[in-house]
CSV table of C-alpha atoms in Angstrom, one decimal:
chain,number,residue,atom,x,y,z
A,1,MET,CA,0.2,0.1,-0.5
A,2,GLN,CA,1.6,3.4,-1.1
A,3,LYS,CA,2.7,5.9,1.8
A,4,LEU,CA,2.0,9.5,1.9
A,5,VAL,CA,3.7,10.5,5.7
A,6,PHE,CA,3.1,13.8,6.8
A,7,PHE,CA,6.1,15.3,9.0
A,8,VAL,CA,4.4,18.2,11.3
A,9,GLY,CA,5.6,20.6,13.9
A,10,VAL,CA,7.6,23.5,14.5
A,11,ALA,CA,11.0,25.1,13.8
A,12,GLY,CA,13.6,23.5,15.5
A,13,THR,CA,11.5,20.1,16.6
A,14,GLY,CA,13.8,17.9,13.8
A,15,LYS,CA,11.0,17.4,11.6
A,16,THR,CA,13.2,16.6,8.0
A,17,THR,CA,15.8,14.4,10.7
A,18,VAL,CA,13.1,12.5,11.3
A,19,ALA,CA,11.8,12.5,7.4
A,20,LYS,CA,15.3,12.1,6.3
A,21,VAL,CA,15.4,8.8,9.0
A,22,ILE,CA,12.7,6.9,7.8
A,23,SER,CA,13.2,7.6,3.6
A,24,LYS,CA,16.3,5.4,4.4
A,25,GLU,CA,13.9,2.6,4.8
A,26,MET,CA,11.2,3.2,2.4
A,27,PRO,CA,11.7,5.1,-0.5
A,28,ALA,CA,9.3,8.6,-1.1
A,29,ALA,CA,9.1,11.3,-2.9
A,30,PHE,CA,10.2,14.0,-0.3
A,31,LEU,CA,8.6,17.3,-0.3
A,32,ASP,CA,9.7,20.1,2.2
A,33,ARG,CA,7.7,22.7,1.7
A,34,ASP,CA,11.0,24.9,2.2
A,35,THR,CA,12.8,23.7,0.2
A,36,VAL,CA,9.8,23.7,-2.8
A,37,GLY,CA,9.1,27.0,-2.4
A,38,GLY,CA,11.4,28.6,-0.9
A,39,ARG,CA,13.7,30.6,-4.0
A,40,PHE,CA,10.1,32.0,-4.9
A,41,VAL,CA,9.3,33.4,-2.0
A,42,GLU,CA,12.7,34.8,-0.7
A,43,ALA,CA,12.2,37.1,-5.0
A,44,ILE,CA,8.9,37.7,-4.3
A,45,LEU,CA,9.7,39.2,-1.1
A,46,GLU,CA,12.2,40.9,-2.6
A,47,MET,CA,10.9,42.1,-5.3
A,48,ARG,CA,8.7,43.8,-3.0
A,49,GLY,CA,11.1,45.6,-0.9
A,50,LEU,CA,10.9,42.8,1.8
A,51,ASP,CA,12.6,41.1,3.8
A,52,LYS,CA,13.2,38.2,2.0
A,53,ASN,CA,13.8,35.9,5.6
A,54,ASP,CA,10.1,36.6,6.9
A,55,ARG,CA,7.6,33.7,7.3
A,56,ASP,CA,5.8,36.1,9.9
A,57,SER,CA,5.0,39.4,7.5
A,58,GLN,CA,0.7,40.4,6.7
A,59,PHE,CA,2.8,39.5,3.3
A,60,TYR,CA,3.8,36.3,3.2
A,61,LYS,CA,0.9,34.9,4.9
A,62,GLU,CA,-1.1,36.5,2.7
A,63,ASN,CA,0.2,36.1,-0.9
A,64,LEU,CA,2.3,33.3,-0.2
A,65,ARG,CA,2.2,31.3,2.5
A,66,ASP,CA,-1.0,29.6,0.5
A,67,LEU,CA,1.0,29.3,-2.5
A,68,GLU,CA,4.1,27.3,-1.2
A,69,TYR,CA,1.6,25.0,0.4
A,70,ASP,CA,0.1,24.2,-2.2
A,71,THR,CA,2.5,23.9,-5.2
A,72,THR,CA,3.7,21.4,-2.2
A,73,LYS,CA,0.0,19.9,-2.9
A,74,ASP,CA,0.5,19.6,-6.7
A,75,ILE,CA,3.4,17.8,-6.6
A,76,CYS,CA,2.4,15.2,-4.0
A,77,ILE,CA,-0.4,14.8,-5.9
A,78,GLU,CA,1.6,13.9,-9.2
A,79,ASN,CA,3.8,11.5,-6.8
A,80,LEU,CA,0.9,10.4,-6.0
A,81,ALA,CA,-0.9,9.2,-9.3
A,82,ALA,CA,2.0,8.2,-10.2
A,83,GLY,CA,2.6,5.4,-7.5
A,84,GLN,CA,5.0,6.8,-5.3
A,85,ASN,CA,4.6,7.0,-1.5
A,86,VAL,CA,5.9,10.4,-0.7
A,87,PHE,CA,7.0,12.6,2.4
A,88,MET,CA,5.8,15.9,3.3
A,89,ILE,CA,7.5,18.6,5.6
A,90,SER,CA,6.3,21.7,6.6
A,91,PRO,CA,3.7,22.5,10.0
A,92,PHE,CA,0.5,22.3,7.5
A,93,THR,CA,-1.6,23.3,10.5
A,94,ALA,CA,-4.2,24.9,8.1
A,95,GLU,CA,-4.4,22.0,6.5
A,96,LEU,CA,-4.4,19.3,9.6
A,97,LYS,CA,-7.9,21.6,10.6
A,98,ASN,CA,-9.8,21.3,7.7
A,99,LYS,CA,-10.7,17.5,7.4
A,100,GLN,CA,-11.8,18.4,3.7
A,101,TRP,CA,-8.1,18.9,2.1
A,102,ILE,CA,-6.6,15.5,2.7
A,103,GLU,CA,-9.6,14.1,1.6
A,104,ASP,CA,-9.2,16.2,-1.6
A,105,VAL,CA,-5.9,15.4,-2.1
A,106,LEU,CA,-5.9,11.8,-2.5
A,107,ALA,CA,-9.1,12.8,-5.1
A,108,ALA,CA,-7.2,14.4,-6.8
A,109,ALA,CA,-4.5,11.5,-7.8
A,110,GLY,CA,-7.4,9.7,-8.0
A,111,LEU,CA,-7.1,7.2,-4.8
A,112,THR,CA,-8.5,6.7,-1.4
A,113,LYS,CA,-8.1,6.4,1.6
A,114,GLU,CA,-8.5,2.3,0.8
A,115,GLN,CA,-5.7,2.5,-1.1
A,116,VAL,CA,-3.0,5.3,1.0
A,117,ASP,CA,-2.4,5.0,3.9
A,118,VAL,CA,-1.8,8.0,5.5
A,119,LYS,CA,0.1,9.2,9.0
A,120,VAL,CA,1.1,12.5,10.6
A,121,ILE,CA,3.9,12.3,12.8
A,122,VAL,CA,3.6,15.5,15.0
A,123,VAL,CA,7.9,16.0,15.8
A,124,THR,CA,8.0,17.6,19.2
A,125,LEU,CA,10.8,19.1,21.6
A,126,GLN,CA,10.1,18.7,25.7
A,127,ASP,CA,14.1,20.6,25.0
A,128,ILE,CA,13.6,24.0,24.8
A,129,GLU,CA,17.2,24.6,24.9
A,130,LEU,CA,18.0,21.9,22.6
A,131,GLN,CA,15.1,23.4,20.1
A,132,HIS,CA,17.0,27.0,20.2
A,133,GLN,CA,20.4,25.2,19.4
A,134,ARG,CA,19.5,23.3,16.3
A,135,ILE,CA,17.7,26.5,15.6
A,136,VAL,CA,21.3,28.9,16.0
A,137,ASP,CA,23.1,25.0,14.2
A,138,ARG,CA,21.0,25.6,10.6
A,139,ARG,CA,22.1,29.0,10.0
A,140,THR,CA,19.4,30.1,8.5
A,141,GLU,CA,18.4,33.7,7.4
A,142,ARG,CA,15.2,33.0,7.3
A,143,ASP,CA,14.8,32.2,11.8
A,144,ARG,CA,16.2,35.5,12.4
A,145,TRP,CA,12.6,36.4,13.5
A,146,LYS,CA,12.9,33.7,15.5
A,147,LEU,CA,15.9,34.1,17.7
A,148,ASP,CA,15.1,38.0,18.0
A,149,ASN,CA,12.0,36.7,19.5
A,150,TRP,CA,12.4,33.6,21.0
A,151,GLY,CA,10.7,34.6,23.9
A,152,ASP,CA,7.7,34.4,22.2
A,153,PHE,CA,8.4,31.4,19.9
A,154,GLU,CA,9.8,29.2,22.2
A,155,LYS,CA,6.3,29.0,24.0
A,156,ARG,CA,5.1,27.0,20.9
A,157,VAL,CA,7.8,24.2,21.6
A,158,ASP,CA,5.9,21.0,22.0
A,159,PHE,CA,2.9,22.2,20.5
A,160,VAL,CA,0.5,19.5,18.8
A,161,PRO,CA,-1.6,21.0,15.9
A,162,GLN,CA,-5.2,20.4,15.7
A,163,ILE,CA,-5.9,17.3,14.0
A,164,ASN,CA,-9.1,16.4,12.0
A,165,TRP,CA,-8.9,14.9,9.4
A,166,ASP,CA,-10.6,11.4,9.9
A,167,LEU,CA,-7.9,9.5,10.6
A,168,PRO,CA,-7.7,6.6,13.2
A,169,GLU,CA,-5.6,7.2,16.4
A,170,SER,CA,-2.8,4.7,15.4
A,171,SER,CA,-2.2,6.9,12.4
A,172,VAL,CA,-0.9,10.0,14.0
A,173,LEU,CA,2.1,9.3,16.7
A,174,VAL,CA,2.7,12.3,18.6
A,175,PHE,CA,6.8,12.3,19.0
A,176,ASP,CA,9.6,13.5,21.2
A,177,ASN,CA,12.5,14.5,19.7
A,178,SER,CA,14.8,14.9,22.2
A,179,GLY,CA,18.2,13.3,23.1
A,180,GLU,CA,20.0,11.1,20.1
A,181,LEU,CA,17.7,9.3,17.9
A,182,THR,CA,18.9,6.4,19.4
A,183,GLU,CA,18.9,3.1,17.2
A,184,GLU,CA,15.5,2.4,19.1
A,185,LYS,CA,13.6,5.6,18.3
A,186,ARG,CA,14.1,5.0,14.5
A,187,GLN,CA,13.3,1.8,14.8
A,188,GLN,CA,9.9,3.4,16.6
A,189,LEU,CA,9.2,5.1,13.3
A,190,ILE,CA,9.2,2.9,11.0
A,191,ARG,CA,7.2,0.7,12.9
A,192,PHE,CA,4.8,3.6,13.0
A,193,VAL,CA,5.2,4.1,9.1
A,194,SER,CA,5.6,0.8,8.3
A,195,ASN,CA,2.2,-0.6,9.6
């Protein structure tokens, strides 16, 4: 059965790292929304005379946020229709709240939930200092706002988004990515996605 796995959570929790660990065991189209839309968003923000790294501005939220997510969704649909497993990496906060969103994605690919195993891994961190260090270590300018406003941002560290999709509880895993990603944790993730 095809797999469609969402890796969601706030910045610095390790969504991409967790997805990469599983992708070594299970081939999949690897769609990180930042990679899919990042260059275009930066160019558009610069053309508007705005900070190319500001994903918290009103302009970004009103004009570019959905563009990035919808483009990633379209690539996901193409890969699902071609018979590929797909890993989707991004917070997907609004999409998870929209019960119809996942139904529309599968329908657009000509598939159903009986044909595609949809899973959600919510990556969290109990260790706020580790999250801060991870964001510092990745050295991306788009994290400047987060680091400059850490007091506000850190309140979101163990945030678990509202998931309104029609999925069984067994298809959602809240995964604390604190500490080392041990072989035991790796096997737990692989079992969750595989079963």
